[in-house]
Amino acid sequence: MLCKIALGNVRRAGKDYLVYLLTLTLAVTVFYAFNTISMQVDIAGVTEQNAGMGETLGGIISGLTVFLAFVMGFLMVYANNFIMKRRKKEFGLYQVLGMGRGQVALIMALETLFVSLVALVLGIVLGLALSQLMVFFTASLFKTQISNFHFFFSLGAFVITVGCLVAIFLVTLVFNLRVVAKAKIIDLMSASRKNETIKTRNPWLAAVVFVVGLVAIIIAYVRLLRDGMPYDGSPEGMTNFLITTITVVVGTILFFFGLSGFLLKAFQATRGIYWRGLNMVTLRQLSAKVNTVSFSMAMIAMILFLAITSVTTGMSLASVMNESVERGTPVDYTRCLVYFSPANIDELNANQAQWDAEDGVESGVVYAAATAPVDMIAAGHADTIQEGEHAGEPFDPSVVSDDYLQVNAYDSMPRGAERPLVTLTDLCQAVNKPLPQGAETADPTSQGLMVMKESDYNAYLRFRGMDEVKLGSDGYVLLSDMGGSILDIYDAVMREGVAIDFGGHTLHPVSNAVNVDASVFQNAMMGMNAGTIVVPDALVDEANLPLYYGYLLVNYADDVSVEEGDAYMSAHRTYGDVTDSTGAIVAGWGVEATRTNTYESVDSMNGLISYLAIYIGFVLVLACAAILTIQQLSSVADASPSSRILSELGCPTRTICHSALVQQTIFFLFPLAMGIAHSMVALNVITRLVELFGGFDIAGTVAFTALIFVVAYGGYFAVTYLMSKGIVRDAVRIRHAV
C-alpha cells in the first residue's frame, strides 16, 4: 500500500521532482561516462603508446568520483528541502489520517528510491551514448587513431556509478528521517498559511558591510597581484597567500551579506525606478532573500571561481604543452650530464667518508670537479643494457646513429668567486624590467646564466642546419627557450645593445632577439633553457668557469627506424659512474628522452589535465547551478501567498513572473560575476607564472569554458524560471478558484 502511494505521489508531483531528477540524471551520466576512461583509452589505441595511462586515469577519476558523489549527496538534501516545503501539508495529512512518522518516512524513502531508479536508468542510457562519443574525444586528446571502434559497456563504471547513487540516496534518506522525526503535525498542516519570514536589517548598516566587503576583496586582489602564488613554498610566501585567501573569502561573504542593503538604498535613491511596476516588491523580496542566503551565495561564488579557474588553466596548460613540444624536440634522442660544482665536492666526499665508516669498508670512491668536458659517448659505455638483443652490451648510442653531437655548458660562477658573472637580475636592471613572476625571490647567486663557448654553439648550429654566429672578440648572444616573461627581457637587452662586463671584458650583442628554435639542447615538454650566454672561447677559459651541463644530441641513422632507435635508447640498463682520467667521479647522469617519449608524455599529460579540468569544472558548475535553482524555487514556493495577494490586487500574472525573473537573474548573475572577477585576477597571476615555461594564452579556452556555463548554468537558470512560472500560475489559479 505504501509503495502504491509513493508511486502515485511521484507521478502526481512530477514537477516538484524535476530538479532532483534532472540533477541526479546528469550526475549519473557524467559519473558513468568519465569512469569508462580505461576502456576508452584501449579503444582509442592510447595503451599501445602508454600502457599505464588507462589505469592511472581510471584510478584518479574513480577517487574523484567518490568525493563528488558526497558533494552531490548533500546537494540532493537541498532538493529534498524544496520538496518538503512544497508538500508539508500533505505529509501532515498522512499523520492526521493515522500514519506513523515511520510510515511517512518510508513513503518519502520510496519516492526518493523511485526517482533515483529513474535517474539511474536515464543516466546510464545517456552515459552509454556519451561514453561512445568520448572515445573520439579521447583519441583527439592523445593524438591516436581509432582502428577498431565498437560499442562497449563498462561493468566497473556501472558498479562505481551505482555505488555513488546509493551513497547519495543514503545521505538523502538520513535527512528525510531527521526532518520527519522533528516535524510537528501542527507545523506541517499550517505550513501553507505561513507567510515568508522576512528578516530585515538596517539598510545603512548593510550598505556599510557591502562596502567593507568590496574593499576587502580589492585588498586581496592587490595582495595577490603583488605577492603572486607561493611557488617556492617558503613560510613567508605561504603565510601571505593564506592571509590573502582569508581576506578574499571574508570579503566575498561580507559583500553578499550587505548586498541587499546596498541595492535597496541605491534604488530607493532612484525613485523613478523604485516606484515603477513591482520594483519595490521585487527589491523588498530580494532583500529578504539575500539576508537568508548570503553565505551560500558567497560559497557558490568561490566554487564557481574554482570551476572557472580549473577549466581555463587546465585546458590552457594542455595547449601550452602542445605548442611547446614540437620546438622542444629537436632530435631523436637527448641525454644530459650534470657536473658536480666545486662548492659541493667537499660535502659529497664527507658524506662518502661517513658511509664508508658506517659500512666498515673503504670504497675508494672520490668526487672531484671536472677540469675538462667528459666524452658522453665514452662515459655511456659504463652503462650496461639489461634487455633486448643487446642485453649485456655497454650502452653506445653510435650503434643506432652516425649523427650525434655533444655540447658543453659552463657555470657563470667562476671558481672561488661569490657571484656569477652574468645574472638575470643584472639584465633586468639594465633594461628597467622587473624580474619575472617566480624568480623575484631567488638569490642573485642562483640566477646566473649558463655560459657556452662560441665554437660549441656553432657546432650545434651546424648540426641543426642553421647559420653560424660570429662574435668576434667582444660579442655575445643570449639564448633561451622559455616563455615570454623571460624572452622579453633577453630581447630587450640585445635590442638596446646592453654592454655586459664578462670577467673584465666588455661584450656587446651581435643579435637583436633570441633565436628560440636555436636555444633547445634537450627533448622536453616545455622550455628548459632558462638563459645561456654565448661568448668567445678564450673568455670562457680565461674566466676559469667550472663545467655545468653536458648535452648529447642524437639523430638515428637513415637505416635505423624510429621504433628500432627508441627500443635501443629506452631499454632498461644499469648505470655506471662518470669519472675523469684519475677515476674520480665528476658528474651524474641527468634527464634523457626520445622525441617519441616526449610526445607521448605530452599527450598523456594533456589527456589527464583535460579530463580532470572538464570533469571537476562541469560537476562544480552543476552543483552550483542546482543549489541556486533549488533555493530560488523554494523562495518562489514560500512567496506563493504574496503572489496570490498581488493577483487579488489586480497585478497581471506576467508582471509577477517578471518580478521572479529579475530576482533569479540577480541571484544567478551576481555569484557568477564575482566568480569571474576572482578568476580573472587569479588567472593573471597564473599566466605570469606559467609564462616562465612557455606562451600561456587563455583566449582559446574561454569559449570552451563559456560553453560549459551556457549548457549547465544557463540550462538550470532556464529550468528555474520555467518552474517558477508554473508555481506562480498555480498560486494565482488557486486564488481564482477560491
XYZ file of C-alpha atoms in Angstrom:
738
model
C 0.000 0.000 0.000
C 2.753 2.458 0.945
C 4.574 1.569 -2.245
C 1.466 2.362 -4.278
C 1.042 5.713 -2.509
C 4.679 6.620 -3.105
C 4.471 5.713 -6.788
C 1.303 7.794 -7.176
C 2.952 10.732 -5.419
C 5.904 10.633 -7.805
C 3.581 10.717 -10.820
C 1.459 13.487 -9.343
C 4.349 15.613 -8.043
C 6.483 15.231 -11.135
C 7.158 18.963 -11.354
C 8.443 19.052 -7.787
C 10.850 16.220 -8.525
C 12.062 17.671 -11.830
C 15.141 19.435 -10.439
C 16.007 16.396 -8.323
C 15.600 14.084 -11.308
C 17.478 16.362 -13.713
C 20.452 16.848 -11.406
C 20.676 13.179 -10.467
C 20.400 12.085 -14.100
C 23.195 14.425 -15.169
C 25.331 13.238 -12.262
C 24.841 9.572 -13.197
C 25.557 10.381 -16.858
C 28.818 12.140 -16.069
C 29.869 9.608 -13.420
C 29.412 6.653 -15.765
C 30.880 8.287 -18.884
C 34.043 9.524 -17.186
C 34.603 6.279 -15.310
C 34.785 4.392 -18.617
C 38.067 6.177 -19.345
C 40.130 2.975 -19.019
C 38.080 1.334 -21.782
C 38.099 4.497 -23.872
C 41.886 4.668 -23.952
C 42.013 0.999 -25.004
C 39.649 1.524 -27.932
C 41.340 4.804 -28.861
C 44.691 3.000 -29.057
C 46.290 5.005 -26.257
C 47.506 1.920 -24.392
C 49.595 0.969 -27.388
C 51.688 4.067 -26.665
C 51.319 4.294 -22.890
C 50.371 1.052 -21.203
C 49.725 2.588 -17.795
C 47.643 5.567 -18.854
C 44.282 3.779 -18.619
C 44.935 2.591 -15.071
C 46.285 5.974 -13.993
C 43.375 7.955 -15.363
C 40.866 5.382 -14.175
C 42.196 5.434 -10.622
C 42.209 9.232 -10.412
C 38.718 9.546 -11.903
C 37.332 6.827 -9.593
C 38.679 8.520 -6.467
C 37.430 11.892 -7.618
C 34.004 10.411 -8.364
C 33.607 9.197 -4.778
C 34.352 12.691 -3.474
C 31.983 14.319 -5.959
C 29.293 11.779 -5.074
C 29.251 13.039 -1.481
C 29.068 16.610 -2.787
C 26.094 15.639 -4.921
C 24.565 13.815 -1.939
C 24.451 16.967 0.137
C 23.184 18.799 -2.933
C 20.244 16.411 -3.024
C 19.482 17.433 0.544
C 18.700 20.894 -0.823
C 16.400 19.319 -3.397
C 14.548 17.394 -0.699
C 14.240 20.562 1.331
C 12.419 22.170 -1.606
C 10.129 19.141 -1.964
C 9.378 19.154 1.757
C 8.426 22.817 1.680
C 6.025 22.157 -1.180
C 4.428 19.112 0.458
C 4.444 19.762 4.189
C 0.667 19.857 4.387
C 0.420 16.557 2.513
C 2.798 14.827 4.928
C 0.914 16.316 7.871
C -2.367 14.986 6.455
C -0.884 11.487 6.326
C -0.229 11.678 10.068
C -3.671 13.091 10.794
C -5.169 10.102 8.967
C -3.329 7.730 11.298
C 0.038 7.071 9.704
C 3.051 6.949 11.976
C 6.147 9.014 11.367
C 7.978 5.866 10.321
C 5.402 5.177 7.613
C 5.613 8.764 6.352
C 9.393 8.481 6.277
C 9.077 5.190 4.387
C 6.838 6.845 1.794
C 9.407 9.580 1.296
C 12.177 6.987 1.080
C 10.234 5.027 -1.540
C 9.563 8.200 -3.537
C 13.267 9.035 -3.454
C 14.094 5.456 -4.421
C 11.736 5.511 -7.419
C 13.129 8.828 -8.654
C 16.691 7.568 -8.123
C 15.936 4.417 -10.140
C 14.521 6.508 -12.978
C 17.578 8.773 -12.824
C 19.823 5.691 -12.866
C 18.156 4.276 -15.973
C 18.120 7.601 -17.829
C 21.649 8.458 -16.676
C 23.108 5.109 -17.733
C 21.434 5.352 -21.156
C 22.779 8.873 -21.659
C 26.114 7.840 -20.166
C 26.397 4.960 -22.625
C 25.844 7.340 -25.527
C 28.238 9.943 -24.104
C 30.962 7.379 -23.419
C 30.864 6.177 -27.030
C 31.290 9.780 -28.235
C 34.057 10.417 -25.726
C 36.165 7.718 -27.389
C 36.670 10.099 -30.307
C 37.412 12.957 -27.902
C 39.945 10.725 -26.125
C 41.596 9.818 -29.418
C 41.891 13.502 -30.358
C 43.413 14.379 -26.951
C 46.008 11.627 -27.136
C 46.501 12.056 -30.902
C 45.789 8.427 -31.778
C 43.810 6.670 -34.483
C 40.772 4.502 -33.690
C 41.292 1.278 -35.595
C 38.640 -0.947 -34.002
C 35.712 1.055 -32.667
C 32.909 -0.991 -31.147
C 30.072 -0.472 -28.696
C 31.174 -1.120 -25.140
C 29.700 -1.319 -21.664
C 31.871 -0.937 -18.576
C 30.756 -3.060 -15.643
C 33.307 -1.342 -13.399
C 31.969 2.127 -14.263
C 28.423 0.864 -13.716
C 29.308 -0.501 -10.264
C 31.020 2.757 -9.262
C 28.050 4.780 -10.513
C 25.524 2.609 -8.671
C 27.666 2.802 -5.536
C 27.733 6.603 -5.756
C 23.980 6.690 -6.332
C 23.467 4.525 -3.244
C 25.648 6.930 -1.245
C 23.588 9.877 -2.474
C 20.390 8.003 -1.632
C 21.580 7.224 1.905
C 22.557 10.834 2.576
C 19.136 11.960 1.367
C 17.366 9.255 3.391
C 19.111 10.304 6.610
C 17.962 13.879 6.020
C 14.372 12.778 5.350
C 14.216 10.723 8.534
C 15.589 13.640 10.512
C 13.015 16.068 9.082
C 10.064 13.737 9.709
C 11.247 12.926 13.234
C 11.409 16.599 14.229
C 8.366 17.941 12.382
C 5.159 18.561 14.355
C 1.749 17.884 12.820
C 0.501 21.417 13.569
C 3.519 22.901 11.767
C 3.019 20.648 8.751
C -0.702 21.359 8.445
C -0.298 25.137 8.789
C 2.747 25.416 6.519
C 0.714 26.655 3.560
C -0.757 29.503 5.624
C 2.603 30.783 6.868
C 3.945 33.767 5.019
C 7.610 34.098 4.230
C 9.629 35.236 7.220
C 11.350 38.427 6.214
C 14.409 39.322 8.212
C 15.413 42.910 7.777
C 18.407 44.827 8.994
C 19.345 48.465 8.940
C 19.888 49.207 5.229
C 22.604 51.736 6.030
C 24.478 49.145 8.116
C 24.069 46.599 5.316
C 25.414 49.108 2.798
C 28.459 49.732 5.021
C 29.059 45.968 5.277
C 28.826 45.761 1.477
C 31.466 48.479 1.068
C 33.747 46.826 3.654
C 33.438 43.524 1.791
C 34.215 45.192 -1.519
C 37.275 46.903 -0.041
C 38.476 43.583 1.417
C 38.149 41.928 -1.997
C 40.117 44.747 -3.656
C 42.831 44.467 -0.987
C 43.042 40.711 -1.604
C 43.327 41.315 -5.353
C 46.165 43.821 -4.828
C 47.979 41.444 -2.481
C 47.678 38.521 -4.898
C 48.865 40.578 -7.865
C 51.783 41.881 -5.794
C 52.823 38.694 -3.984
C 51.814 36.117 -6.586
C 51.485 32.400 -5.857
C 53.628 30.707 -3.145
C 55.506 28.727 -5.797
C 58.660 28.465 -3.676
C 56.878 27.020 -0.628
C 58.584 29.479 1.709
C 56.873 30.063 5.107
C 56.572 33.782 4.396
C 55.026 33.155 0.976
C 52.564 30.602 2.359
C 51.583 32.962 5.183
C 50.969 35.843 2.779
C 48.945 33.581 0.498
C 46.871 32.326 3.448
C 46.143 35.887 4.559
C 45.132 36.814 1.003
C 42.858 33.770 0.762
C 41.154 34.505 4.077
C 40.736 38.150 3.085
C 39.027 37.343 -0.213
C 36.745 34.735 1.398
C 35.693 37.074 4.219
C 35.304 39.934 1.751
C 33.097 37.818 -0.500
C 30.864 36.839 2.424
C 30.557 40.459 3.599
C 29.890 41.575 0.017
C 26.841 39.339 -0.316
C 25.806 39.870 3.299
C 25.466 43.598 2.677
C 24.293 43.358 -0.929
C 20.605 43.697 -0.056
C 21.040 46.970 1.821
C 23.225 48.417 -0.904
C 20.763 47.570 -3.669
C 17.829 48.820 -1.610
C 19.439 52.181 -0.845
C 20.734 52.559 -4.402
C 17.322 52.020 -5.999
C 15.460 53.989 -3.361
C 17.606 56.940 -4.356
C 16.377 56.444 -7.945
C 12.688 56.949 -7.280
C 11.669 56.732 -10.927
C 12.858 53.129 -10.984
C 11.970 52.187 -7.395
C 8.263 53.048 -7.726
C 7.836 51.639 -11.223
C 5.730 48.479 -11.527
C 6.624 45.842 -8.927
C 10.175 47.068 -8.450
C 9.514 47.985 -4.822
C 8.128 44.496 -4.078
C 10.960 42.880 -6.055
C 13.625 44.738 -4.102
C 11.978 44.000 -0.744
C 11.737 40.286 -1.524
C 15.247 40.319 -2.899
C 16.499 41.998 0.267
C 14.853 39.350 2.439
C 16.296 36.507 0.363
C 19.808 37.908 0.323
C 19.621 38.183 4.096
C 18.994 34.442 4.394
C 21.240 33.064 1.626
C 24.183 35.486 1.678
C 26.609 32.847 2.965
C 25.550 30.264 0.371
C 25.878 32.867 -2.416
C 29.408 33.629 -1.259
C 30.296 29.932 -1.249
C 28.752 29.490 -4.705
C 30.850 32.401 -5.972
C 34.001 30.744 -4.588
C 33.076 27.354 -6.093
C 32.395 28.974 -9.459
C 35.784 30.670 -9.165
C 37.420 27.258 -8.659
C 35.470 25.801 -11.587
C 36.348 28.627 -13.987
C 39.994 28.675 -12.924
C 40.453 24.896 -13.078
C 38.886 24.507 -16.519
C 40.625 27.522 -18.046
C 44.029 26.802 -16.501
C 43.906 23.082 -17.232
C 42.944 23.433 -20.875
C 45.397 26.300 -21.381
C 48.257 24.284 -19.901
C 47.442 21.477 -22.304
C 47.544 23.988 -25.156
C 50.931 25.330 -23.984
C 52.479 21.872 -23.952
C 51.068 21.091 -27.391
C 52.658 24.215 -28.817
C 55.970 23.768 -26.971
C 56.649 20.101 -27.650
C 57.315 20.474 -31.369
C 60.011 23.084 -30.789
C 61.220 21.239 -27.695
C 62.140 18.019 -29.520
C 64.958 18.982 -31.905
C 66.438 15.463 -32.286
C 65.517 11.807 -31.886
C 67.263 11.424 -28.508
C 68.967 13.624 -25.939
C 70.869 12.912 -22.742
C 72.114 15.330 -20.112
C 75.172 15.196 -17.883
C 75.242 17.267 -14.687
C 78.726 18.177 -13.405
C 79.361 18.435 -9.670
C 80.060 22.007 -8.677
C 83.267 22.827 -6.771
C 81.140 24.037 -3.862
C 79.557 20.578 -3.451
C 82.663 18.411 -3.814
C 83.694 18.647 -0.154
C 80.180 17.779 1.014
C 79.996 14.759 -1.329
C 83.363 13.427 -0.134
C 82.406 13.970 3.516
C 79.163 12.042 3.033
C 81.021 9.228 1.280
C 83.550 9.018 4.130
C 80.699 8.769 6.643
C 79.043 5.954 4.651
C 82.351 4.091 4.403
C 82.792 4.400 8.161
C 79.305 3.075 8.821
C 79.872 0.129 6.464
C 83.373 -0.522 7.743
C 84.657 -0.762 4.154
C 86.929 1.589 2.274
C 85.068 2.111 -1.020
C 87.719 4.203 -2.666
C 85.043 6.479 -4.133
C 86.289 10.016 -4.603
C 84.418 13.019 -6.005
C 86.180 15.805 -7.860
C 85.395 18.795 -10.035
C 85.833 18.150 -13.743
C 88.719 20.016 -15.330
C 87.736 19.096 -18.897
C 84.496 18.027 -20.621
C 83.676 14.323 -20.337
C 83.133 12.393 -23.573
C 79.493 11.427 -23.046
C 79.571 8.600 -25.608
C 82.605 7.044 -23.903
C 81.133 7.612 -20.433
C 77.943 5.869 -21.539
C 79.927 2.674 -22.096
C 79.905 2.215 -18.309
C 76.142 1.603 -18.584
C 75.066 -1.973 -19.308
C 71.929 -2.830 -21.293
C 69.767 -5.379 -19.453
C 67.178 -6.422 -22.056
C 66.593 -6.985 -25.758
C 69.008 -8.226 -28.399
C 71.785 -6.025 -26.986
C 71.455 -7.316 -23.413
C 74.813 -7.421 -21.645
C 76.427 -4.928 -24.005
C 77.644 -1.447 -22.999
C 75.332 1.391 -23.923
C 76.570 3.069 -27.077
C 74.279 5.486 -28.977
C 76.561 5.198 -32.016
C 75.080 1.706 -32.562
C 71.905 3.311 -33.906
C 73.326 6.665 -35.008
C 76.102 8.153 -37.050
C 74.844 11.694 -36.474
C 75.318 12.956 -32.924
C 76.822 15.920 -31.117
C 77.934 16.836 -27.626
C 77.504 20.419 -26.430
C 79.046 21.673 -23.186
C 77.796 24.479 -20.960
C 79.632 26.227 -18.139
C 78.558 27.784 -14.866
C 78.834 31.577 -14.858
C 80.172 31.480 -11.282
C 83.997 31.396 -11.578
C 85.888 29.042 -9.298
C 86.424 30.754 -5.944
C 84.065 33.653 -6.766
C 80.980 34.626 -4.747
C 78.792 35.897 -7.561
C 78.062 34.859 -11.180
C 79.472 36.978 -13.996
C 76.022 37.426 -15.603
C 72.719 37.215 -13.686
C 69.098 37.683 -14.596
C 68.857 40.450 -12.002
C 71.648 42.396 -13.710
C 69.938 42.117 -17.103
C 66.560 43.203 -15.705
C 68.133 46.256 -14.099
C 69.917 47.122 -17.336
C 66.621 47.391 -19.248
C 64.464 48.595 -16.305
C 62.278 45.487 -16.262
C 61.027 43.621 -13.158
C 62.074 40.064 -12.503
C 59.583 37.544 -13.917
C 56.954 36.017 -11.648
C 58.623 33.051 -9.979
C 62.140 34.493 -9.999
C 61.828 37.657 -7.943
C 62.593 35.996 -4.591
C 65.570 33.939 -5.802
C 69.054 34.729 -4.563
C 71.095 36.552 -7.252
C 73.798 33.888 -6.910
C 71.287 31.312 -8.165
C 70.237 33.455 -11.135
C 73.469 33.099 -13.055
C 73.118 32.291 -16.751
C 74.835 29.288 -18.285
C 77.839 30.062 -20.462
C 78.613 28.396 -23.790
C 81.659 28.681 -25.992
C 81.218 30.108 -29.465
C 82.791 27.007 -31.037
C 80.403 24.656 -29.216
C 77.383 26.723 -30.176
C 78.421 26.958 -33.836
C 78.881 23.184 -33.888
C 75.349 22.899 -32.564
C 74.045 25.282 -35.249
C 75.763 23.271 -37.974
C 74.278 20.096 -36.516
C 70.802 21.690 -36.683
C 71.403 23.036 -40.212
C 71.328 26.675 -39.101
C 73.585 29.643 -39.838
C 76.554 30.122 -37.519
C 77.121 33.208 -35.375
C 80.209 35.406 -35.497
C 81.032 37.056 -32.192
C 84.438 38.492 -32.949
C 86.466 39.339 -29.877
C 83.764 41.211 -27.936
C 80.373 39.845 -28.989
C 77.734 37.839 -27.181
C 74.367 36.181 -27.888
C 71.655 35.291 -25.387
C 69.720 32.025 -25.701
C 66.536 30.734 -24.070
C 63.575 28.520 -24.953
C 61.397 29.699 -22.059
C 58.224 31.775 -22.147
C 57.590 35.400 -22.937
C 58.337 36.752 -19.466
C 61.973 35.640 -19.839
C 62.334 36.186 -23.581
C 61.091 39.774 -23.337
C 63.995 40.601 -21.016
C 66.646 38.979 -23.191
C 65.212 40.528 -26.348
C 65.247 43.978 -24.727
C 68.859 43.502 -23.583
C 70.079 42.696 -27.101
C 67.780 45.143 -28.852
C 69.008 48.014 -26.673
C 72.645 46.978 -27.133
C 73.320 46.470 -23.429
C 77.049 46.052 -22.757
C 77.948 43.192 -20.390
C 81.053 43.065 -18.205
C 82.292 39.493 -18.542
C 85.332 38.915 -16.350
C 86.737 42.365 -17.073
C 85.856 42.296 -20.776
C 83.052 44.461 -22.175
C 80.845 42.497 -24.554
C 78.190 43.745 -26.976
C 75.264 41.852 -28.528
C 75.538 40.716 -32.149
C 71.809 39.977 -32.485
C 68.588 41.863 -31.836
C 66.499 38.984 -30.478
C 66.724 35.472 -29.062
C 66.599 32.683 -31.641
C 64.295 30.406 -29.645
C 64.490 27.493 -32.100
C 68.291 27.570 -31.813
C 68.175 27.528 -27.998
C 66.902 23.988 -27.405
C 69.504 21.474 -26.248
C 67.329 18.661 -24.877
C 63.994 16.992 -25.620
C 61.369 18.261 -23.174
C 57.669 19.086 -22.961
C 58.349 22.706 -22.033
C 61.248 25.148 -22.050
C 64.336 24.009 -20.107
C 66.953 26.604 -21.081
C 66.338 29.461 -18.634
C 69.204 31.509 -20.032
C 72.554 30.952 -21.759
C 75.115 33.485 -22.924
C 77.412 32.543 -25.812
C 80.818 34.234 -25.671
C 84.198 33.828 -27.414
C 86.076 30.651 -26.404
C 89.094 32.479 -24.979
C 86.952 34.379 -22.473
C 85.494 31.170 -21.030
C 88.947 29.712 -20.499
C 90.250 32.957 -19.018
C 87.328 33.291 -16.606
C 88.112 29.873 -15.048
C 84.497 28.716 -15.219
C 83.530 25.228 -13.983
C 81.603 22.851 -16.228
C 77.863 22.822 -15.571
C 75.985 20.718 -18.151
C 76.760 18.355 -20.981
C 74.160 17.754 -23.723
C 74.257 14.759 -26.061
C 72.020 15.156 -29.132
C 71.427 12.097 -31.320
C 69.643 11.524 -34.635
C 69.077 7.946 -35.739
C 70.892 6.647 -38.780
C 68.979 6.510 -42.077
C 68.810 2.726 -41.994
C 67.502 2.681 -38.398
C 63.772 3.129 -37.920
C 62.385 5.275 -35.148
C 60.969 2.178 -33.459
C 64.340 0.434 -33.522
C 66.189 3.502 -32.275
C 63.684 4.154 -29.476
C 63.822 0.493 -28.416
C 67.601 0.680 -28.043
C 67.650 4.030 -26.239
C 64.772 3.104 -23.912
C 65.969 -0.389 -22.995
C 66.455 -0.922 -19.272
C 70.084 -0.639 -18.231
C 72.304 -0.252 -15.205
C 74.242 2.994 -14.866
C 77.954 3.331 -14.269
C 79.874 6.187 -12.682
C 81.011 9.158 -14.764
C 84.709 9.559 -13.999
C 87.716 11.536 -15.206
C 91.136 10.155 -16.151
C 92.078 9.727 -12.462
C 88.977 7.651 -11.665
C 87.281 10.381 -9.602
C 83.520 10.792 -10.073
C 82.932 14.201 -11.650
C 79.306 14.148 -12.788
C 75.981 12.317 -12.703
C 73.551 11.449 -15.454
C 70.561 13.739 -15.799
C 67.406 13.571 -17.895
C 67.318 11.572 -21.118
C 64.401 11.416 -23.531
C 63.490 10.335 -27.018
C 61.353 12.510 -29.235
C 58.671 9.807 -29.251
C 58.551 9.504 -25.461
C 58.355 13.268 -25.098
C 55.377 13.468 -27.435
C 53.706 10.572 -25.632
C 54.280 12.266 -22.281
C 52.711 15.470 -23.583
C 49.724 13.586 -24.979
C 49.287 11.707 -21.700
C 49.599 14.863 -19.628
C 47.191 16.724 -21.894
C 44.662 13.940 -21.603
C 44.961 13.788 -17.828
C 44.730 17.559 -17.352
C 41.883 17.964 -19.829
C 39.786 15.174 -18.344
C 40.245 16.370 -14.780
C 39.572 20.009 -15.718
C 36.387 19.198 -17.611
C 35.161 16.676 -15.035
C 35.756 18.859 -11.989
C 34.593 22.028 -13.718
C 31.354 20.558 -15.040
C 30.382 18.884 -11.754
C 31.145 22.022 -9.715
C 29.127 24.191 -12.082
C 26.331 21.633 -11.997
C 26.341 21.675 -8.192
C 26.275 25.482 -8.000
C 23.510 25.799 -10.571
C 21.399 23.140 -8.875
C 21.793 24.783 -5.448
C 20.710 28.148 -6.859
C 17.775 26.544 -8.659
C 16.570 24.798 -5.525
C 16.964 27.948 -3.429
C 15.005 30.045 -5.892
C 12.228 27.502 -6.326
C 11.930 27.255 -2.541
C 11.683 31.041 -2.333
C 9.033 31.208 -5.038
C 7.072 28.454 -3.283
C 7.316 30.317 0.051
C 6.161 33.509 -1.664
C 3.030 31.897 -3.151
C 0.741 33.731 -0.665
C 2.314 37.026 -1.746
C 1.705 36.121 -5.393
C -1.972 35.451 -4.628
C -2.287 38.787 -2.826
C -0.680 40.639 -5.747
C -3.064 38.908 -8.127
C -6.044 39.883 -5.945
C -4.855 43.480 -6.092
C -5.057 43.314 -9.890
C -1.428 42.647 -10.774
C -1.107 40.641 -14.018
C 0.441 37.164 -13.749
C 3.016 38.159 -16.344
C 4.244 41.014 -14.134
C 4.526 38.732 -11.097
C 6.542 36.248 -13.151
C 8.748 39.075 -14.392
C 9.447 40.049 -10.770
C 10.547 36.479 -10.061
C 12.729 36.535 -13.198
C 14.517 39.708 -12.062
C 15.254 38.208 -8.650
C 16.504 34.953 -10.137
C 18.680 36.787 -12.638
C 20.365 38.669 -9.799
C 20.853 35.511 -7.724
C 22.358 33.634 -10.680
C 24.325 36.553 -12.113
C 25.989 38.070 -9.031
C 27.802 34.907 -7.828
C 28.848 34.235 -11.426
C 30.159 37.793 -11.840
C 32.065 37.510 -8.551
C 33.484 34.123 -9.575
C 34.615 35.556 -12.923
C 36.234 38.553 -11.201
C 38.144 36.277 -8.796
C 39.191 34.065 -11.719
C 40.456 36.973 -13.815
C 42.819 38.065 -11.039
C 43.973 34.520 -10.271
C 44.483 33.717 -13.956
C 46.529 36.883 -14.349
C 48.943 35.598 -11.684
C 48.919 32.044 -13.039
C 49.564 33.319 -16.553
C 52.642 35.261 -15.458
C 53.972 32.232 -13.613
C 53.383 29.758 -16.448
C 54.879 32.170 -18.980
C 58.251 31.241 -17.498
C 57.973 27.951 -19.381
C 56.021 28.878 -22.494
C 53.363 31.064 -24.033
C 50.185 30.890 -21.966
C 47.082 32.077 -23.784
C 43.677 31.576 -22.154
C 41.744 33.008 -25.101
C 41.477 29.627 -26.769
C 39.795 28.051 -23.743
C 37.426 30.884 -22.867
C 34.945 29.711 -25.491
C 35.088 26.157 -24.145
C 34.579 27.343 -20.570
C 31.706 29.549 -21.705
C 30.096 26.541 -23.386
C 30.113 24.612 -20.115
C 28.414 27.520 -18.348
C 25.846 28.014 -21.098
C 24.893 24.336 -21.054
C 24.938 23.745 -17.293
C 24.482 27.121 -15.609
C 22.266 28.654 -18.281
C 20.220 25.471 -18.567
C 19.429 25.462 -14.864
C 18.547 29.145 -14.983
C 16.022 28.430 -17.743
C 14.573 25.495 -15.787
C 14.325 27.690 -12.685
C 12.331 30.371 -14.453
C 10.023 27.930 -16.231
C 9.230 26.097 -12.990
C 8.807 29.395 -11.142
C 6.235 30.480 -13.716
C 4.372 27.254 -13.050
C 4.404 27.836 -9.278
C 3.206 31.432 -9.659
C 0.419 30.407 -12.047
C -0.667 27.647 -9.666
C -0.848 30.179 -6.825
C -2.851 32.627 -8.941
C -5.098 29.796 -10.180
C -5.889 28.839 -6.566
C -6.915 32.425 -5.898
C -9.283 32.457 -8.866
C -10.674 29.056 -7.883
C -11.459 30.348 -4.414
